[in-house]
Coordinates of C-alpha atoms and ligand atoms in Angstrom, one line a residue:
X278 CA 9.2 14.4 33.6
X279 CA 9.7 10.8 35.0
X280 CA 9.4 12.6 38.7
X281 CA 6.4 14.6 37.4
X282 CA 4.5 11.3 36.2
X283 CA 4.9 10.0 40.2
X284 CA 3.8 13.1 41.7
X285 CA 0.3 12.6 39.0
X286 CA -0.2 9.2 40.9
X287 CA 0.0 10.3 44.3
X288 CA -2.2 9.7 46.8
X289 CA -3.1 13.7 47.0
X290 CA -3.6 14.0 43.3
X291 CA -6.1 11.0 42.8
X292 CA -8.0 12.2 45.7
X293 CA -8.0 15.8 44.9
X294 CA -9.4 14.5 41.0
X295 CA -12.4 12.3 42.8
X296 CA -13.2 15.5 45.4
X297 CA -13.8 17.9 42.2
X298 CA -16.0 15.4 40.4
X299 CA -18.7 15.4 42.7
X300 CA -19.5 18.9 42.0
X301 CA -19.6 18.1 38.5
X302 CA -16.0 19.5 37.4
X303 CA -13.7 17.4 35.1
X304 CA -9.5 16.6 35.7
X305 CA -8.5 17.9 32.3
X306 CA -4.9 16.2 33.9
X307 CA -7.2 13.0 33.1
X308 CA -8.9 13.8 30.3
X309 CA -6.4 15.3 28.1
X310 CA -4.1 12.2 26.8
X311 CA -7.6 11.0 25.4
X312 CA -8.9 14.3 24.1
X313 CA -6.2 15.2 22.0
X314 CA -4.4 12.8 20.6
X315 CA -1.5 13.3 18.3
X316 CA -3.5 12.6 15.0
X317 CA -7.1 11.4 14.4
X318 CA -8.6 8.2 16.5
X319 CA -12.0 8.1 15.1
X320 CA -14.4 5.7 17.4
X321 CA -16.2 5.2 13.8
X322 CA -14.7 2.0 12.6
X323 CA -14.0 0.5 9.0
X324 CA -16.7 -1.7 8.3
X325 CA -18.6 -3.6 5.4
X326 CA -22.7 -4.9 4.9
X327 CA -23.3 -7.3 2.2
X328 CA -25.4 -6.1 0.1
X329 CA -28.2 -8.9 0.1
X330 CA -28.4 -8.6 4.4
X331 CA -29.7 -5.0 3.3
X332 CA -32.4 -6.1 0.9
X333 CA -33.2 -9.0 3.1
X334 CA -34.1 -6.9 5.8
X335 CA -35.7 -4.4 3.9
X336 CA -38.2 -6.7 2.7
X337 CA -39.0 -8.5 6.1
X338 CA -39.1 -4.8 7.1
X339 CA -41.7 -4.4 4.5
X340 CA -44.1 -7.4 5.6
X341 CA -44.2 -5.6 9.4
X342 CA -44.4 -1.8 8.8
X343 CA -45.6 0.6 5.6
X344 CA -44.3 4.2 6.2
X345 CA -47.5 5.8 6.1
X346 CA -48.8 3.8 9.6
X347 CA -45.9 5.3 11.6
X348 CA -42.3 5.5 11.3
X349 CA -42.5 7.9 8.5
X350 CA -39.3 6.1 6.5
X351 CA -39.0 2.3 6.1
X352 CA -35.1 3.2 6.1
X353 CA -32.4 0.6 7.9
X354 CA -29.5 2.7 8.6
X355 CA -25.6 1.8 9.3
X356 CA -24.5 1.5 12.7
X357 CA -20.9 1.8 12.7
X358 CA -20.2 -0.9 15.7
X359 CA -17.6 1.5 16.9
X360 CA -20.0 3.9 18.0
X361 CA -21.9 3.5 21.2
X362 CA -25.9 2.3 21.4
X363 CA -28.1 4.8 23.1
X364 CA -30.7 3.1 24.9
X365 CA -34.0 2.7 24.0
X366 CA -33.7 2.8 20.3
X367 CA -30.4 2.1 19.7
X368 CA -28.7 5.4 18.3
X369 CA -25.3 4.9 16.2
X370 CA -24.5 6.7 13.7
X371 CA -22.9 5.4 10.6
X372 CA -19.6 7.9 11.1
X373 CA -19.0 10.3 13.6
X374 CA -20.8 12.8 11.4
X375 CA -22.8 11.2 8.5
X376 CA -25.8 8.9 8.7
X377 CA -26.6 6.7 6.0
X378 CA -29.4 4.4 5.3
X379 CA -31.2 2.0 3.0
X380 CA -35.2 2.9 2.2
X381 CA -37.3 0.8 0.8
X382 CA -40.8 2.0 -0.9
X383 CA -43.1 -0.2 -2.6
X384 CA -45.7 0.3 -5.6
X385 CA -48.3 2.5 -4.4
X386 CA -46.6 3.1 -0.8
X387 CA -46.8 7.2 0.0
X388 CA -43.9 8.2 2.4
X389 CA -45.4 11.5 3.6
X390 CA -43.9 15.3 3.4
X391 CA -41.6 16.8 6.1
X392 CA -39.3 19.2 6.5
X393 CA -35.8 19.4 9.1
X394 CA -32.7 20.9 9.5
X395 CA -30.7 18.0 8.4
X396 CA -29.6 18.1 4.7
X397 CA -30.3 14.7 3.2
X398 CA -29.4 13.5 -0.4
X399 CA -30.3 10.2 -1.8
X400 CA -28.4 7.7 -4.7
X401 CA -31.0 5.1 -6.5
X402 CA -29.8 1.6 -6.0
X403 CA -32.8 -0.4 -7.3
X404 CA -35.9 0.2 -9.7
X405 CA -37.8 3.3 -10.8
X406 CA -41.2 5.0 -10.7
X407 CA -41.4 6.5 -7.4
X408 CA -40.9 10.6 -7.1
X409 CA -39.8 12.5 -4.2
X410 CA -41.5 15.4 -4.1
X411 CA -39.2 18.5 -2.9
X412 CA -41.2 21.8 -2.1
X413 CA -43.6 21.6 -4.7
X414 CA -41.5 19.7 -7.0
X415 CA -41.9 16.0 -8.0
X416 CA -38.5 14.5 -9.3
X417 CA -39.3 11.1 -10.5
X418 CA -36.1 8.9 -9.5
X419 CA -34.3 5.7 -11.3
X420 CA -31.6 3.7 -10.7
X421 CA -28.0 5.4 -10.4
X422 CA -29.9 8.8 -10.2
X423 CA -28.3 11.1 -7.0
X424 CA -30.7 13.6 -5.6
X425 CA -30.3 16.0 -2.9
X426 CA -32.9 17.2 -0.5
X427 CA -31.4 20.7 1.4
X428 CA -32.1 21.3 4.8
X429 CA -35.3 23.0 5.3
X430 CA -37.0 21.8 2.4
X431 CA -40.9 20.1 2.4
X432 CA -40.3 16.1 1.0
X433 CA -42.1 13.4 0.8
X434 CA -42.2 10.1 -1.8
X435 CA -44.9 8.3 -3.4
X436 CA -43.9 5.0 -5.6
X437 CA -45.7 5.1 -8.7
X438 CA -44.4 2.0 -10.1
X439 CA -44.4 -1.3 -9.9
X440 CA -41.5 -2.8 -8.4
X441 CA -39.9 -2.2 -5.2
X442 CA -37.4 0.7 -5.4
X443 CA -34.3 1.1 -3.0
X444 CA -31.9 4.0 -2.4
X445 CA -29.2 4.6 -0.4
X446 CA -29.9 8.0 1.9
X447 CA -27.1 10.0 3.6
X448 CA -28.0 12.7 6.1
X449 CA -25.4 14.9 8.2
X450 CA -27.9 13.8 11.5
X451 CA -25.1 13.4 13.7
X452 CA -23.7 16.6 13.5
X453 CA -26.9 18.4 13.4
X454 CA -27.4 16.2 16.8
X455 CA -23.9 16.5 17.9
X456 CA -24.6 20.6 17.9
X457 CA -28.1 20.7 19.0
X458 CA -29.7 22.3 15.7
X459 CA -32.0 20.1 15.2
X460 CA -35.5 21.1 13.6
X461 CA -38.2 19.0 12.6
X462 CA -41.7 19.5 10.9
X463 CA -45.0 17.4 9.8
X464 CA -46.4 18.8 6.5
X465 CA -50.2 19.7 7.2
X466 CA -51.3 17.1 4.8
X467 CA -50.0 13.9 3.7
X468 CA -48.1 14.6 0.3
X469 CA -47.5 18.0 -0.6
X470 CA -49.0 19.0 -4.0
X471 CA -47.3 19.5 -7.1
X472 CA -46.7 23.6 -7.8
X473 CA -44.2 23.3 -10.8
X474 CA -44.1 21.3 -13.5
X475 CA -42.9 17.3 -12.4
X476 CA -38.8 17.3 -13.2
X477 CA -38.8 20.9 -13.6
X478 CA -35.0 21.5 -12.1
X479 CA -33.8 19.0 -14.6
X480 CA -35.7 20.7 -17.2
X481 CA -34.4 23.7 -16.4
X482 CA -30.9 23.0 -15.4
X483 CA -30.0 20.5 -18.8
X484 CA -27.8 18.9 -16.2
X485 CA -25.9 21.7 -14.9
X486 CA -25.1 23.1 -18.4
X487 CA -26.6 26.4 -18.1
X488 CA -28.5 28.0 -15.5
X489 CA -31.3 30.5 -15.8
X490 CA -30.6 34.2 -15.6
X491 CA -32.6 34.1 -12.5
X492 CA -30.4 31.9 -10.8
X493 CA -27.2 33.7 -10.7
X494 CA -27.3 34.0 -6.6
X495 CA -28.9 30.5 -5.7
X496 CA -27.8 29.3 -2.6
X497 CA -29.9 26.0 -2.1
X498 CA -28.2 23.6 -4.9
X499 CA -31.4 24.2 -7.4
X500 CA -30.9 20.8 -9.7
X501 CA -32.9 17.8 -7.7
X502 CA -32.1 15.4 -9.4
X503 CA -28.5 14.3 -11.4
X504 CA -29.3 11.8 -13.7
X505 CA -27.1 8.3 -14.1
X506 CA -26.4 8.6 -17.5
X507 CA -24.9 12.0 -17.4
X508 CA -22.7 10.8 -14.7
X509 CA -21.3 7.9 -16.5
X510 CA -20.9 10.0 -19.4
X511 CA -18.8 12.3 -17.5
X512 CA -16.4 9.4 -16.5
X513 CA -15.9 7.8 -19.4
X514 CA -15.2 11.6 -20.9
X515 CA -11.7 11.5 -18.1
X516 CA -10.9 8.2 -19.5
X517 CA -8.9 10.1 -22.3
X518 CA -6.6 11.0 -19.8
X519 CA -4.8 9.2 -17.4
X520 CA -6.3 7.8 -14.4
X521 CA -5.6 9.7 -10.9
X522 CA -3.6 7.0 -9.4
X523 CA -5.1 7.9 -5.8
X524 CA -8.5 8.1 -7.0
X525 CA -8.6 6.5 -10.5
X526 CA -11.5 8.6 -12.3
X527 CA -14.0 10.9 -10.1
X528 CA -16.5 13.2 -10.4
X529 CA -18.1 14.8 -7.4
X530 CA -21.9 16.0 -7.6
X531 CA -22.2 20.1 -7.5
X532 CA -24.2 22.5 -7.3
X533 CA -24.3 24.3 -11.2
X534 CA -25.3 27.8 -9.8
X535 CA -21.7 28.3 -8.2
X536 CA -20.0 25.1 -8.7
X537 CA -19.8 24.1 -4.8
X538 CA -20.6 20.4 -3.4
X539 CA -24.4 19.9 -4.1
X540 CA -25.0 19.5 -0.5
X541 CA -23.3 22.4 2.4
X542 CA -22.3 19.7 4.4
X543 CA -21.5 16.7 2.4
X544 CA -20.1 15.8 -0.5
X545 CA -21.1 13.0 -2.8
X546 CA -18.6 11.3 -5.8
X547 CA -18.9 9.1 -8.4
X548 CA -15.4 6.8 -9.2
X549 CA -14.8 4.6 -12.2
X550 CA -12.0 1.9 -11.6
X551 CA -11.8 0.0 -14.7
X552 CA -11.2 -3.8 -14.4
X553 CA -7.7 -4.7 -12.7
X554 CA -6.9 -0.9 -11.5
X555 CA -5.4 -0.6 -7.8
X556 CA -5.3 2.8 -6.6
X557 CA -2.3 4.0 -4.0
X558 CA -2.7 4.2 -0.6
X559 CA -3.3 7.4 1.0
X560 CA -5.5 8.6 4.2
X561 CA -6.8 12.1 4.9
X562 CA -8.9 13.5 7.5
X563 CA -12.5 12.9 6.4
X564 CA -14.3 9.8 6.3
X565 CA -16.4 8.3 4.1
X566 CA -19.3 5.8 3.4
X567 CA -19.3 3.8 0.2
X568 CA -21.5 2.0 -2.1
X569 CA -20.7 -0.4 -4.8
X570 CA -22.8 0.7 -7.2
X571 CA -21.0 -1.8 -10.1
X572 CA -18.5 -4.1 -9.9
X573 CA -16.5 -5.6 -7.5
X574 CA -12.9 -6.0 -5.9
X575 CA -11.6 -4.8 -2.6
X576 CA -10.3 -2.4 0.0
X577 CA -7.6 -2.3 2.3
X578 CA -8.4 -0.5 4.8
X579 CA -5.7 -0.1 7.7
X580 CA -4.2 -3.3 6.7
X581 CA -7.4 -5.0 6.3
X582 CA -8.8 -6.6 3.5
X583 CA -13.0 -5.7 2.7
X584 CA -14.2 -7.6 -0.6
X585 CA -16.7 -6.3 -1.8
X586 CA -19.1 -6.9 -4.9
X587 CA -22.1 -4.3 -6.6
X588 CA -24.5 -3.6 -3.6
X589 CA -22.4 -3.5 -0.7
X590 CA -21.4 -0.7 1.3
X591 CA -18.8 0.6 3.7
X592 CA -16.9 2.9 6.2
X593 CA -14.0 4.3 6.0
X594 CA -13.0 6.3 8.7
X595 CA -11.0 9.3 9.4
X596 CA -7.6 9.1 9.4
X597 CA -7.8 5.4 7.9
X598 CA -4.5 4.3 5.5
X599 CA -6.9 2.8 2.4
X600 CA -6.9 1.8 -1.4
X601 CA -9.1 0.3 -3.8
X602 CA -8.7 -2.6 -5.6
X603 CA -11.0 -3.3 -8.7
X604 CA -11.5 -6.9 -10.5
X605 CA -14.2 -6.0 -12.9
X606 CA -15.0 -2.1 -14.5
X607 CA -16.5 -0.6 -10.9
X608 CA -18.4 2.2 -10.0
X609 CA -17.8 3.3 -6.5
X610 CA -20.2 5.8 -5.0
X611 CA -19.4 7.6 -1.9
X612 CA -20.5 10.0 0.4
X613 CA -17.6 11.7 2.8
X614 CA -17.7 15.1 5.0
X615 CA -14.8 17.1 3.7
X616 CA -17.2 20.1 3.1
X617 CA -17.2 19.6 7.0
X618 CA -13.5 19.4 7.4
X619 CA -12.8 22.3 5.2
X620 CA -15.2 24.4 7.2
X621 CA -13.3 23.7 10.1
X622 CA -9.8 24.1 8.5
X623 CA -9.2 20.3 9.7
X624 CA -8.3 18.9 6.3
X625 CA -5.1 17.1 5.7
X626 CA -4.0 14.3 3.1
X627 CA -1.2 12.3 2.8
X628 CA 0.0 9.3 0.1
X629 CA 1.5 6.1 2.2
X630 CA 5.4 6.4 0.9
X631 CA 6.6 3.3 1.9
X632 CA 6.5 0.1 -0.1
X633 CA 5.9 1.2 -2.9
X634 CA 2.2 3.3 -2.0
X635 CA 0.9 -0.2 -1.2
X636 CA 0.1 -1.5 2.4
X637 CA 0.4 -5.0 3.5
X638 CA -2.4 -7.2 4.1
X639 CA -2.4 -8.5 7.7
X640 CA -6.1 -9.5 8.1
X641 CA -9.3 -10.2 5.9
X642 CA -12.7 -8.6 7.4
X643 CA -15.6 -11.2 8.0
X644 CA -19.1 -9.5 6.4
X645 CA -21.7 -10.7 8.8
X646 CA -23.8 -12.7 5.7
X647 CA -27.4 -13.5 5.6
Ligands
GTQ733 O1 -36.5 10.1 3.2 O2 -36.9 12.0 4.2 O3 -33.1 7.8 5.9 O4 -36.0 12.3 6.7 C1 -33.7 9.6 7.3 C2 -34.5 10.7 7.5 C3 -34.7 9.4 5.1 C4 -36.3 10.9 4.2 C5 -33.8 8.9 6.1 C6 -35.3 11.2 6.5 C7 -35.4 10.5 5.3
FE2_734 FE1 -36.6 13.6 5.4

């Protein structure tokens, strides 16, 4: 081996791997310690934004720009600092597969109808009034509502109301970009028009507790909109049994029609940690991107420490040893891409044996503040 390594450092071998690049051909001798290492090095890096930074520049966003005179979206999104800037505009992603994004709409502001290959779902962080309208469909939206938008789908908002309305959006844009299916289409008009009655999955659906007859072979997830209080209702209902000590209560948002994740790609939860609970450490192959929708407490995330309080949001990565920490009743809601991992038989989860199922604090993370 040790005789090996020298003859890889020879003169011959390091000019033989500079000839072969100029005729665009790669040293996999080179490439391959980095390519494939022993267990997931995501460049996507654990990270945490307050909360009132977001909101901040959301509204200075607001004074500059309205999303009907360009830009389509007023939406900041998450650059993981891990991942690398693509000049001009900047491109990093929020993980290695998931974008995610704050948009901001205010009374009276039309964000206008389009359709693209990216699915796209949405959780309600402030205020109520607007709708989005999905082909044909408009779902008026509130705070703690979770809406998903399939791939493919007309959409556009209008805010109805009359205070400014946040949510959090998550699309799967990198991996649509990563593979080079990317599709993208201007509605004819501004808004689409209404073609259904306004709610009408919700009024259909109950929630997910039936489905109509008609529905028995829906692909697309047909509920738009999964409404706050059902959610909570659902959590509190698993509080008669014990808490998952990984994962304390959860609930993942699904399609009724056949009971898969509500989106094909990613897959959205809900967690309850009542006040005081600390969940084991465990880490598993998909990341995720969080948002406090309640609460507050902390993460320790590879050693590290992340406070966090109700608005905040943050990355965990692949691979990453983590656990939650709550010091008030906490609703945690998080987006991660195991429907991605699962497709690609990639998905592996282990609990952290040692002391106890606990890590060790070496470090606390700094949140860049406003
Ligand atoms: O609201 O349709 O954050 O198309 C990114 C792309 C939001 C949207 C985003 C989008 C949208
Ligand atoms: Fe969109």
């Amino acid at each position: 081996m040790g005789e090996t390594n020298e003859f890889m450092k020879s003169q011959i071998v390091k000019d033989f791997t500079r000839d072969i690049q100029q005729y665009h051909l790669g040293p996999l001798w080179e490439a391959i310690p980095d390519l494939m290492k022993q267990t997931p090095e995501p460049q996507a890096q654990a990270y945490l934004w307050k909360g009132e930074l977001i909101k901040k520049k959301l509204m200075e966003a607001a004074e500059i720009f309205t999303p009907e005179r360009g830009g389509e979206r007023r939406a900041i999104y998450f650059q993981n600092p891990g991942l690398t800037y693509r000049e001009p505009w900047g491109w990093a992603s929020t993980t290695q597969t998931v974008y995610a994004a704050a948009q901001l709409l205010l009374p009276g502001e039309k964000a206008p109808s389009h359709r693209h290959s990216q699915n796209a779902l949405r959780f309600v962080t402030d205020g109520q009034g607007a709708y989005t309208i999905v082909q044909g469909q408009r779902v008026f939206i509130e705070e703690g509502d979770f809406l998903i938008t399939p791939k493919g789908l007309w959409h556009g908002h209008e805010h109805l109301g009359d205070e400014p309305m946040v949510w959090m959006d998550a699309l799967d844009i990198p991996t649509v970009y990563s593979i080079a299916g990317t599709f993208f289409d201007h509605y004819p008009e501004q808004l689409e028009a209404p073609s259904v009655p306004d709610n009408y999955s919700e009024l259909r659906y109950q929630g997910g507790m039936v489905r109509p007859l008609s529905d028995r072979y829906s692909a697309i997830a047909p509920l738009a909109n999964f409404k706050w209080q059902r959610t909570v209702d659902a959590l509190q209902g698993l509080r008669a049994f014990d808490a998952d000590p990984y994962n304390a209560f959860g609930v993942e948002y699904i399609n009724p029609s056949n009971g898969q994740t509500a989106n094909p790609t990613m897959a959205a939860w809900m967690q309850f940690l009542p006040d005081g609970f600390h969940t084991k450490a465990q880490r598993h192959t998909h990341s995720s991107i969080y948002h406090v929708k309640e609460g507050s407490g902390y993460s320790i995330i590879n050693g590290v420490r992340f406070d966090w309080t109700k608005g905040d949001y943050f990355v965990i990565p692949n691979w990453a040893w983590y656990e939650h920490c709550a010091s008030q009743n906490t609703y945690l809601f998080s987006v991660n891409d195991l429907p991605i991992m699962e497709r690609f038989d990639l998905e592996k989860q282990q609990p952290l044996e040692t002391n106890n199922g606990y890590q060790e604090v070496k470090s606390e993370f700094a949140p860049v503040l406003v």
